[in-house]
PDB file of C-alpha atoms in Angstrom:
ATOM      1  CA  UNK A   1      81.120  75.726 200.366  1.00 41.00           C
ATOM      2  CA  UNK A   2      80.579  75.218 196.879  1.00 54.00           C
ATOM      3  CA  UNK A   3      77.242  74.744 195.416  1.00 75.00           C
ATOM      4  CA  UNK A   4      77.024  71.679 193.200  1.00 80.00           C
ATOM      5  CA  UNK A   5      73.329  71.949 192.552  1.00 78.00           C
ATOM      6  CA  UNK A   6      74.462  74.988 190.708  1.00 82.00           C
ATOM      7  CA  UNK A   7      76.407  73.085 188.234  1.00 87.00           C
ATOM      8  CA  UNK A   8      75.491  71.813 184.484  1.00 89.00           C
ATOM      9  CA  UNK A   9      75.208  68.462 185.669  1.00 93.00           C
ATOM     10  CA  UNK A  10      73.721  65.295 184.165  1.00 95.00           C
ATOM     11  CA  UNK A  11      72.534  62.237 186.564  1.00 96.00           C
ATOM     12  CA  UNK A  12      74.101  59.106 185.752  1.00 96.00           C
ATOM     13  CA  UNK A  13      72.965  57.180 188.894  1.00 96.00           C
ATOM     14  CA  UNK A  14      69.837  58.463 191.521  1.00 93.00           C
ATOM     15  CA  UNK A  15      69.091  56.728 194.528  1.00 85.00           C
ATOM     16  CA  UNK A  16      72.189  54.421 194.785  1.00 88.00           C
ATOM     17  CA  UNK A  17      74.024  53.100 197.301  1.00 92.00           C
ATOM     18  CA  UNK A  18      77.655  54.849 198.032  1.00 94.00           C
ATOM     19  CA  UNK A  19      79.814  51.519 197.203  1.00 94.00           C
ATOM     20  CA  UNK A  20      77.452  50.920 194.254  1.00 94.00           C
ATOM     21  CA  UNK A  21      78.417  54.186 193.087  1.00 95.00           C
ATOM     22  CA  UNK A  22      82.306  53.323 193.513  1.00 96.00           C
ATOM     23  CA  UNK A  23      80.907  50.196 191.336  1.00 96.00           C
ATOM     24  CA  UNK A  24      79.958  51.939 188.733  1.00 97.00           C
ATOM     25  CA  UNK A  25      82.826  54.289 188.281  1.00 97.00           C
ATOM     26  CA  UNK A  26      85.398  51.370 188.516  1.00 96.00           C
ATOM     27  CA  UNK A  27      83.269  49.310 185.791  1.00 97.00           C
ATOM     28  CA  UNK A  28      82.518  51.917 183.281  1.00 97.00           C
ATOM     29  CA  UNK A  29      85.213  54.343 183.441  1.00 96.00           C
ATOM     30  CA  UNK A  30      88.742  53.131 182.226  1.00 95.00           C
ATOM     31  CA  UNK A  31      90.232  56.438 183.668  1.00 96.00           C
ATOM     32  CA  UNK A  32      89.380  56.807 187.511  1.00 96.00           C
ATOM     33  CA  UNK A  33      90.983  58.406 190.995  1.00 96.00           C
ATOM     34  CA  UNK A  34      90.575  57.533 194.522  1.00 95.00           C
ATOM     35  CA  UNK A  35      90.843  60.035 197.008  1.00 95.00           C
ATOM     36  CA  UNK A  36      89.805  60.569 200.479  1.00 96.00           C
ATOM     37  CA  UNK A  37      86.887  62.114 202.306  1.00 97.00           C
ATOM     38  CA  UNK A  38      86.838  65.472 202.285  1.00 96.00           C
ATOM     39  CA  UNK A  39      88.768  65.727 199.081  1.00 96.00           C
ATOM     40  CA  UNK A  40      87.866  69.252 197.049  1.00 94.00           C
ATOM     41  CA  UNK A  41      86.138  69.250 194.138  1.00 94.00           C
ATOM     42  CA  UNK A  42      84.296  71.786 191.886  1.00 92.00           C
ATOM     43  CA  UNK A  43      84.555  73.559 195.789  1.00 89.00           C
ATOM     44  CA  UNK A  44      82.774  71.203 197.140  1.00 92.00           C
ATOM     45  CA  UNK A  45      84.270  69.016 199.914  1.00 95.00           C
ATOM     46  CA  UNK A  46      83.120  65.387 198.725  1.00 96.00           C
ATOM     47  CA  UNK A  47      81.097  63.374 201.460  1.00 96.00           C
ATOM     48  CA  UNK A  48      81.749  59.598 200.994  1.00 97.00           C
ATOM     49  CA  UNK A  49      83.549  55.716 202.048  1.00 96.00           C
ATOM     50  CA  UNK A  50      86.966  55.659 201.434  1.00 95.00           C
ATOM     51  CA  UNK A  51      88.657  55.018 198.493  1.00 94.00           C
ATOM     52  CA  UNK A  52      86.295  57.556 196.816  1.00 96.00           C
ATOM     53  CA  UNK A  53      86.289  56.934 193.080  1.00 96.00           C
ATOM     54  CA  UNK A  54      86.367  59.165 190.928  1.00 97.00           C
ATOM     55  CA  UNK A  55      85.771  59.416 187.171  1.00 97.00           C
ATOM     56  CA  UNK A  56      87.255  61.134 184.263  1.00 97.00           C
ATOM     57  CA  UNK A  57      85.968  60.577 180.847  1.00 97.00           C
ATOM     58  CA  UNK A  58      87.326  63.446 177.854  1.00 96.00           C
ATOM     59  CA  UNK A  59      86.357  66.875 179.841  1.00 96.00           C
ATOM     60  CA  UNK A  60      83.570  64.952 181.817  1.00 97.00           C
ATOM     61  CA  UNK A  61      84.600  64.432 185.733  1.00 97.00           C
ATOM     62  CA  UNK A  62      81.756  61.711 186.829  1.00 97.00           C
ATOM     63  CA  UNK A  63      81.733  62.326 191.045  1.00 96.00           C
ATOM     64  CA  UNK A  64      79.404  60.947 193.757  1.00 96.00           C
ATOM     65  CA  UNK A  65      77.474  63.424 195.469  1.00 95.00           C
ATOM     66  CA  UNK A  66      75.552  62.661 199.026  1.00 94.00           C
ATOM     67  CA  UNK A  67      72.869  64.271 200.601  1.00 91.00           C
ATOM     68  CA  UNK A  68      71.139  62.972 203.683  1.00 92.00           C
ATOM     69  CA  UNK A  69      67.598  62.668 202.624  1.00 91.00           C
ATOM     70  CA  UNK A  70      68.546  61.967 198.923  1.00 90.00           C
ATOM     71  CA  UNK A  71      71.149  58.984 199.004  1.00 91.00           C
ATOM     72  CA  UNK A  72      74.440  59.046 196.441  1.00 94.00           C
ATOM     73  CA  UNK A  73      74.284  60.810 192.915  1.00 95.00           C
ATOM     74  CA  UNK A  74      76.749  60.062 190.124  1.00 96.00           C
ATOM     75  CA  UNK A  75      76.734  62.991 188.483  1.00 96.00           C
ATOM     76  CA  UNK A  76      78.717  63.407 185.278  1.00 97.00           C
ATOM     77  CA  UNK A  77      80.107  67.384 184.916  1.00 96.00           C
ATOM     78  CA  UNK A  78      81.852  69.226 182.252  1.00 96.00           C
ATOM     79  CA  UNK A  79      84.856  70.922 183.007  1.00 95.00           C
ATOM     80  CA  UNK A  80      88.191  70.728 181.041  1.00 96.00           C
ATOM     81  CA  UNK A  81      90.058  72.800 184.046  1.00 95.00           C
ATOM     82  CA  UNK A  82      88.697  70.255 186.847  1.00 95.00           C
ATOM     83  CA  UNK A  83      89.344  67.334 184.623  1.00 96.00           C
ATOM     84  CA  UNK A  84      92.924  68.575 184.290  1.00 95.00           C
ATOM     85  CA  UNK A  85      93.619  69.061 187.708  1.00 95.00           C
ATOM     86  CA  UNK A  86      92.830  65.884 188.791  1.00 95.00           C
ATOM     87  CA  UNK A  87      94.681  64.188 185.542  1.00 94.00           C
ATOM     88  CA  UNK A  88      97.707  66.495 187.132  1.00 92.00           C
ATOM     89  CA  UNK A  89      96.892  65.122 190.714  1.00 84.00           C
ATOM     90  CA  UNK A  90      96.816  61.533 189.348  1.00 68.00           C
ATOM     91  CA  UNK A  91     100.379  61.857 188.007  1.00 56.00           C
ATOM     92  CA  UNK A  92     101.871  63.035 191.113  1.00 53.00           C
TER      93      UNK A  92
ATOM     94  CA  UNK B   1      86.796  86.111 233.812  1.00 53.00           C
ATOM     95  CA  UNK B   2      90.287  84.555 233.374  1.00 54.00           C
ATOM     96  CA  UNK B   3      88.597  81.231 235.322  1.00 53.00           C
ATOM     97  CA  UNK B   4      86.102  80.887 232.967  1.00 52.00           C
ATOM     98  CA  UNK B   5      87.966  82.466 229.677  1.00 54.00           C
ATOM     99  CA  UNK B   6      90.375  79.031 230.730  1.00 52.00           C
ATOM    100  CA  UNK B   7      87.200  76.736 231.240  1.00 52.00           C
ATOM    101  CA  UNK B   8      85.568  77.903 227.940  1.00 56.00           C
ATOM    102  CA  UNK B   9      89.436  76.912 226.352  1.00 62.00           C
ATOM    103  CA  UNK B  10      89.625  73.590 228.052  1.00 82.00           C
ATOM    104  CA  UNK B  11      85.961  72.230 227.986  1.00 92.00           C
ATOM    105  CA  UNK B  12      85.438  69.412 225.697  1.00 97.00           C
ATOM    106  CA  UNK B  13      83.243  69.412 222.890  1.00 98.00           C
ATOM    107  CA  UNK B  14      80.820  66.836 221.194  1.00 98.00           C
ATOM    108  CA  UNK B  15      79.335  66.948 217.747  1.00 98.00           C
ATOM    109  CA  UNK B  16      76.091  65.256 216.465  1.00 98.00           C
ATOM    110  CA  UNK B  17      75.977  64.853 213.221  1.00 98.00           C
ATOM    111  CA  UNK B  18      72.256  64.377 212.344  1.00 98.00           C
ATOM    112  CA  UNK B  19      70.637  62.544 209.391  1.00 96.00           C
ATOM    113  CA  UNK B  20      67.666  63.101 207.626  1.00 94.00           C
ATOM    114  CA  UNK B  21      65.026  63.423 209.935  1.00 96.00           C
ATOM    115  CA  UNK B  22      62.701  60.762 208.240  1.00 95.00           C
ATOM    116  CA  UNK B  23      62.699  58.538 211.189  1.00 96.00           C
ATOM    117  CA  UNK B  24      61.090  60.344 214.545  1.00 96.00           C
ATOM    118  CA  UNK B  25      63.480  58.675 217.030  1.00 97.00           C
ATOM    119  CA  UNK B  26      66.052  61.208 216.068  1.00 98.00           C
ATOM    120  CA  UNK B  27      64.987  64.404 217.428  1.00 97.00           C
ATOM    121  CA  UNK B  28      64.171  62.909 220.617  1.00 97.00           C
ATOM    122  CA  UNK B  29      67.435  61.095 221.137  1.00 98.00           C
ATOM    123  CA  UNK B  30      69.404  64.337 220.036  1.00 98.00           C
ATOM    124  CA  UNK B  31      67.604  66.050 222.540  1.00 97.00           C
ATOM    125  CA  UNK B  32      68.484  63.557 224.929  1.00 98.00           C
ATOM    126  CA  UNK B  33      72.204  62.906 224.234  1.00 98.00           C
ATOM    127  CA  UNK B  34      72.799  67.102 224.177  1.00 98.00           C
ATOM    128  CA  UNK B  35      71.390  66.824 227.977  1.00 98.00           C
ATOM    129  CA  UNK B  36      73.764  63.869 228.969  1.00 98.00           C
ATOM    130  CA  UNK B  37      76.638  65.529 227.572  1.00 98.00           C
ATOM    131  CA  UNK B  38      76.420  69.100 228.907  1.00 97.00           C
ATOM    132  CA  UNK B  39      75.605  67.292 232.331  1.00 97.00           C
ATOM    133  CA  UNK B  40      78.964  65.284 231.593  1.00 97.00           C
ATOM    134  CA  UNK B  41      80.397  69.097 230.936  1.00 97.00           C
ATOM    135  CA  UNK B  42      80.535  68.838 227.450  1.00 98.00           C
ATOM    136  CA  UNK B  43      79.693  71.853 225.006  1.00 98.00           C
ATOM    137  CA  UNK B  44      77.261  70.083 222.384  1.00 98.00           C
ATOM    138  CA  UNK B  45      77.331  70.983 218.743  1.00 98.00           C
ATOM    139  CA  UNK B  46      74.415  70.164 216.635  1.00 98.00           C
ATOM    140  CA  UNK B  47      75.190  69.612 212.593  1.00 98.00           C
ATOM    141  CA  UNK B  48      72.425  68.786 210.350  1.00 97.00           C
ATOM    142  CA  UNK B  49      70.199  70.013 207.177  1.00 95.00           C
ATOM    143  CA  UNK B  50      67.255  72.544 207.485  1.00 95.00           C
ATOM    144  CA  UNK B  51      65.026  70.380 208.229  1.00 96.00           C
ATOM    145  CA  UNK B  52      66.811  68.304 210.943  1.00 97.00           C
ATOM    146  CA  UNK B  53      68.117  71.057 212.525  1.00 97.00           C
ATOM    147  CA  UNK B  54      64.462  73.371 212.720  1.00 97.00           C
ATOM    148  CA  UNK B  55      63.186  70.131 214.540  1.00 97.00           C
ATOM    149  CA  UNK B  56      65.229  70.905 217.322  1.00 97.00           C
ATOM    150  CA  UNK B  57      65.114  74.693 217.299  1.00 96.00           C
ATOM    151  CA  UNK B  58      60.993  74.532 217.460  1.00 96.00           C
ATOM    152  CA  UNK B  59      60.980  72.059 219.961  1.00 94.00           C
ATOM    153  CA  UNK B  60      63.258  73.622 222.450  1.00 95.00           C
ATOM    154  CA  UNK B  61      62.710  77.322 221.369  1.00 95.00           C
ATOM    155  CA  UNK B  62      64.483  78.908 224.776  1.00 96.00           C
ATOM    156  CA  UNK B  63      67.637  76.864 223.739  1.00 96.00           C
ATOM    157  CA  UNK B  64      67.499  75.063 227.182  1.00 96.00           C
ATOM    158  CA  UNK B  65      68.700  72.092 225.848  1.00 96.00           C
ATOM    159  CA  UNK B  66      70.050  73.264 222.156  1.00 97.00           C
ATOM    160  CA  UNK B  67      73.332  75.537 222.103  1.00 96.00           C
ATOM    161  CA  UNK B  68      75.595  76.029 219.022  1.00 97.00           C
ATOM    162  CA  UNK B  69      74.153  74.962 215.567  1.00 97.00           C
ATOM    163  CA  UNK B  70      75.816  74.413 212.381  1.00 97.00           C
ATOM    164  CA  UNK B  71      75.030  73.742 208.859  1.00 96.00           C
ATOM    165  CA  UNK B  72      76.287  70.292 207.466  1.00 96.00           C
ATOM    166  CA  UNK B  73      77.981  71.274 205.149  1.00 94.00           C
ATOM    167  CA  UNK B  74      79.660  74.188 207.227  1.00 95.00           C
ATOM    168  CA  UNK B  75      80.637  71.724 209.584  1.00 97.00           C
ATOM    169  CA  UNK B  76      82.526  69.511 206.659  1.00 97.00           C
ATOM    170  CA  UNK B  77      84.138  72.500 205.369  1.00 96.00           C
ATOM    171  CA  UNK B  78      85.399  73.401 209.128  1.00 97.00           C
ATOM    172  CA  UNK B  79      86.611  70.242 209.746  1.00 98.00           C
ATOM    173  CA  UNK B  80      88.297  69.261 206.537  1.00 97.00           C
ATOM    174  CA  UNK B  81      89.978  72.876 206.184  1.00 96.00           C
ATOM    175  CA  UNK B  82      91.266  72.131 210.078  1.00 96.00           C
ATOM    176  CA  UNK B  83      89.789  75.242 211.387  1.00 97.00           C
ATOM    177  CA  UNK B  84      87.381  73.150 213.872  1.00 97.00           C
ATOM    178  CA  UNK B  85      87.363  69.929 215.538  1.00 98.00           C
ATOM    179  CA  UNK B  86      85.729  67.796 218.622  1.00 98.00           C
ATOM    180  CA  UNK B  87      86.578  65.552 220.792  1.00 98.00           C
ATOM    181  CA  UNK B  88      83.292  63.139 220.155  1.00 98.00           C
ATOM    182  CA  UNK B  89      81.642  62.740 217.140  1.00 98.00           C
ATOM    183  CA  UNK B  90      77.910  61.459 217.108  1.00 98.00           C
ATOM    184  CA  UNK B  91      76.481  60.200 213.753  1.00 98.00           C
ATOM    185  CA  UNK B  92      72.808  59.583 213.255  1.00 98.00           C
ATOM    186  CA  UNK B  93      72.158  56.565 210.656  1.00 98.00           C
ATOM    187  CA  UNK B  94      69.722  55.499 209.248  1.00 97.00           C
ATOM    188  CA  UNK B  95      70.292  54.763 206.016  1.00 96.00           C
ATOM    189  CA  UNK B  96      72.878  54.436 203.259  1.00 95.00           C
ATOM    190  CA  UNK B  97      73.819  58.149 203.303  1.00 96.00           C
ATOM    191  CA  UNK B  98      74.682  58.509 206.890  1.00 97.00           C
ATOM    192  CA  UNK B  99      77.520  55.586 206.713  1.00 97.00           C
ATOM    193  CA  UNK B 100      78.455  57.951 204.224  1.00 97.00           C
ATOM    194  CA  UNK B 101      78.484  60.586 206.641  1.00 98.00           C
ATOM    195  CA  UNK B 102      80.191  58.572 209.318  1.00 98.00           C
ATOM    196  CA  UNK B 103      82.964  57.588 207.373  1.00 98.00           C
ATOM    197  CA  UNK B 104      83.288  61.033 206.295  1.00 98.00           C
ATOM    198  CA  UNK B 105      83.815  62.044 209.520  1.00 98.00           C
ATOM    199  CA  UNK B 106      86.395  59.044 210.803  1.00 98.00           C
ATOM    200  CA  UNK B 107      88.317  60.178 207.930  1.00 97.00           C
ATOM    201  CA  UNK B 108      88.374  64.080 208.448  1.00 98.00           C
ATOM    202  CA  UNK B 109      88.285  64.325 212.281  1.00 98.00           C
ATOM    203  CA  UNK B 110      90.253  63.471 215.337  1.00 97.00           C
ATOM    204  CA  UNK B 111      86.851  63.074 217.533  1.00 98.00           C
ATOM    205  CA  UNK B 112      86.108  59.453 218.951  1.00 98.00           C
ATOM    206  CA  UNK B 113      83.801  58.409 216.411  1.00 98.00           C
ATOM    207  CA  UNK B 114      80.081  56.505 217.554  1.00 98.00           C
ATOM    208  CA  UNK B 115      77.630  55.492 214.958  1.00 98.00           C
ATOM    209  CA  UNK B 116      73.940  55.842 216.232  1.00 98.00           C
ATOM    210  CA  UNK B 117      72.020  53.366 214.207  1.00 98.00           C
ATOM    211  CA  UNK B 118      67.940  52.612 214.293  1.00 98.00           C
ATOM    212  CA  UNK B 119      65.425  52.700 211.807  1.00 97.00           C
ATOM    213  CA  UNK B 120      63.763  49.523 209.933  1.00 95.00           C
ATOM    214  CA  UNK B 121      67.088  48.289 208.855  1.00 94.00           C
ATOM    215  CA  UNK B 122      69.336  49.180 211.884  1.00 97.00           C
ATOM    216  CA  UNK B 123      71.179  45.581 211.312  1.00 96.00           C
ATOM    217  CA  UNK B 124      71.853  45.883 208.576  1.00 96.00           C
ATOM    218  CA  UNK B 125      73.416  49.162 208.361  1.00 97.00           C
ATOM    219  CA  UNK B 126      75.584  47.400 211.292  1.00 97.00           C
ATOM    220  CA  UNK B 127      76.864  44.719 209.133  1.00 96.00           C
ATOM    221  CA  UNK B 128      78.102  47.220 206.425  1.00 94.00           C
ATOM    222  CA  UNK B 129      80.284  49.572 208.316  1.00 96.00           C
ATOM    223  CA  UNK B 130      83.583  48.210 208.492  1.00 93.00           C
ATOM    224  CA  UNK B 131      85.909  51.445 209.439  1.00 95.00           C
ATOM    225  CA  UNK B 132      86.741  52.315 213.009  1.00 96.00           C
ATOM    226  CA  UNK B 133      83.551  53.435 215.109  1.00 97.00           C
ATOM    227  CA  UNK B 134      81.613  52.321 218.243  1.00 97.00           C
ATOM    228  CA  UNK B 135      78.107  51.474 216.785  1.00 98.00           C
ATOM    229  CA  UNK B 136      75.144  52.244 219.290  1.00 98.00           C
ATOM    230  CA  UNK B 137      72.110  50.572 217.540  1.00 98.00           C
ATOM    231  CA  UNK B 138      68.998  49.368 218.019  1.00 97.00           C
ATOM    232  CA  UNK B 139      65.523  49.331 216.006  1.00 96.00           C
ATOM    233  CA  UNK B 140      63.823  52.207 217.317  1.00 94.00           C
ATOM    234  CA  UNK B 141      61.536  53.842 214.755  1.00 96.00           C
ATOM    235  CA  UNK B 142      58.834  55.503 216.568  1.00 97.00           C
ATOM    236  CA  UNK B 143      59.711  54.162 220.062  1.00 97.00           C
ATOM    237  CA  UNK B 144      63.054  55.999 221.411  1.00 98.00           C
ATOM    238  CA  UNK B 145      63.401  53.475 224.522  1.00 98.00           C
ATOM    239  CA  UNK B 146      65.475  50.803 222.777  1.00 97.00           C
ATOM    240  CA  UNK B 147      67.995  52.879 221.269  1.00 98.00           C
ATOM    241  CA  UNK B 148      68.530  55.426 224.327  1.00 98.00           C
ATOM    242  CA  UNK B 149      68.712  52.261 226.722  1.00 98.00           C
ATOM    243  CA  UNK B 150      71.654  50.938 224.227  1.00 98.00           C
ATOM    244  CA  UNK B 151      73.037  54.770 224.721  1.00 98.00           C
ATOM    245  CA  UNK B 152      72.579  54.357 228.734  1.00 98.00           C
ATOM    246  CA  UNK B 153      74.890  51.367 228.701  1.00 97.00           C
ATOM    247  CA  UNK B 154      77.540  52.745 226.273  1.00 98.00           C
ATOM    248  CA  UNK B 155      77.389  56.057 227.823  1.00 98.00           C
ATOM    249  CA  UNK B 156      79.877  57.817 225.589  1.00 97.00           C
ATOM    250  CA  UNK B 157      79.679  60.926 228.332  1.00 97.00           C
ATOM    251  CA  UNK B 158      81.572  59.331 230.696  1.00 93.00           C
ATOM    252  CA  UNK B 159      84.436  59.008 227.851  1.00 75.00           C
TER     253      UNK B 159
END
């Protein structure tokens, strides 16, 4: 298991819903994935209602993240290698 | 040995997947749906947080009720890397993350799927799932009656 909470990561939504998460993504992110439950990312396998959107802005990889007392975080990472291998995973 | 190395092999298993223990109806109902299903001859898994998890430990500290115990996010990583799976899968909801949870779980494992809703805003949590489940809900907060008499009549351990 990954640890996202060890990550340089900055909060982009706290407290949201999951679908108004997906929202957001879809509305402010002209590049975007959707992938399933479970899907791995920075190690981490992502918790979530299918499709599962997921951002790519530049090096920036904007992901929900769900914890059970906490709700759905967008949280906006910087990683060129991540934000390549999903660009490469979009293509396929 | 070989009778019960067999029985170990072919018992069925049941996971609970357990929310954040916010609302107190939770503990109690775990509690009470890991009795029904070892009864039934299930072998009961418990999944949670710290915090949802040392609720049960501390209230049934000789592990009469309690057996196997996972961390959530162990349990995800089992079951998406297809090194673990159940045959029922018990979600606890009560609020937007656990439909995340449960969906997470429909999507990931072959388990029969059931959606435990209560809490203030049990309906509505209803009203939003729409991927396969059986929802057992009811607005139990404090009071654990309503929502185990809605488990009585569903009674996933006979499944």
């Amino acid at each position: 298991m990954g640890c996202v909470e060890s990550l340089p990561y900055e909060v982009i939504l706290r407290g949201s819903s999951f679908k108004e998460s997906r929202d957001y993504v879809k509305e402010h992110f002209k590049e975007f994935i959707n992938v399933k439950p479970g899907f791995k990312i920075f190690d981490t396998h992502i918790i979530g209602i299918p499709p599962i959107a997921i951002g790519l802005d530049g090096d920036f990889v904007i992901f929900p993240y769900t914890k059970p007392c906490h709700g759905t975080f967008l949280l906006r990472v910087e990683d060129p290698e991540e934000a390549k291998r999903l660009r490469a995973r979009k293509q396929e | 040995m070989i009778a019960l190395a067999v029985e170990e092999k072919t018992q069925r298993s049941a996971l609970l997947v357990l929310g954040c223990p916010q609302v107190p109806v939770q503990t109690s109902i775990a509690l009470y749906l890991i009795h029904r299903l070892t009864q039934a001859g299930f072998k009961p898994v418990v999944a949670g947080n710290r915090s949802a998890v040392t609720l049960l430990v501390v209230a049934d500290p000789k592990r009469y009720y309690l057996g196997e115990v996972l961390d959530l996010d162990r349990a995800i990583d089992l079951i998406t890397e297809k090194k673990r799976d159940f045959d029922l899968c018990f979600v606890f909801i009560h609020n937007d993350a656990g439909i995340s949870y449960a969906a997470t779980m429909g999507a990931i494992s072959k388990a029969r799927l059931y959606a435990i809703i209560y809490g203030e805003h049990y309906d509505q949590i209803v009203s939003s799932i729409d991927f396969p489940c059986q929802n057992i809900a009811a607005k139990s907060i404090h009071n654990p009656m309503p929502l185990k008499k809605m488990l009585d009549e569903v009674a996933p351990w006979g499944a």
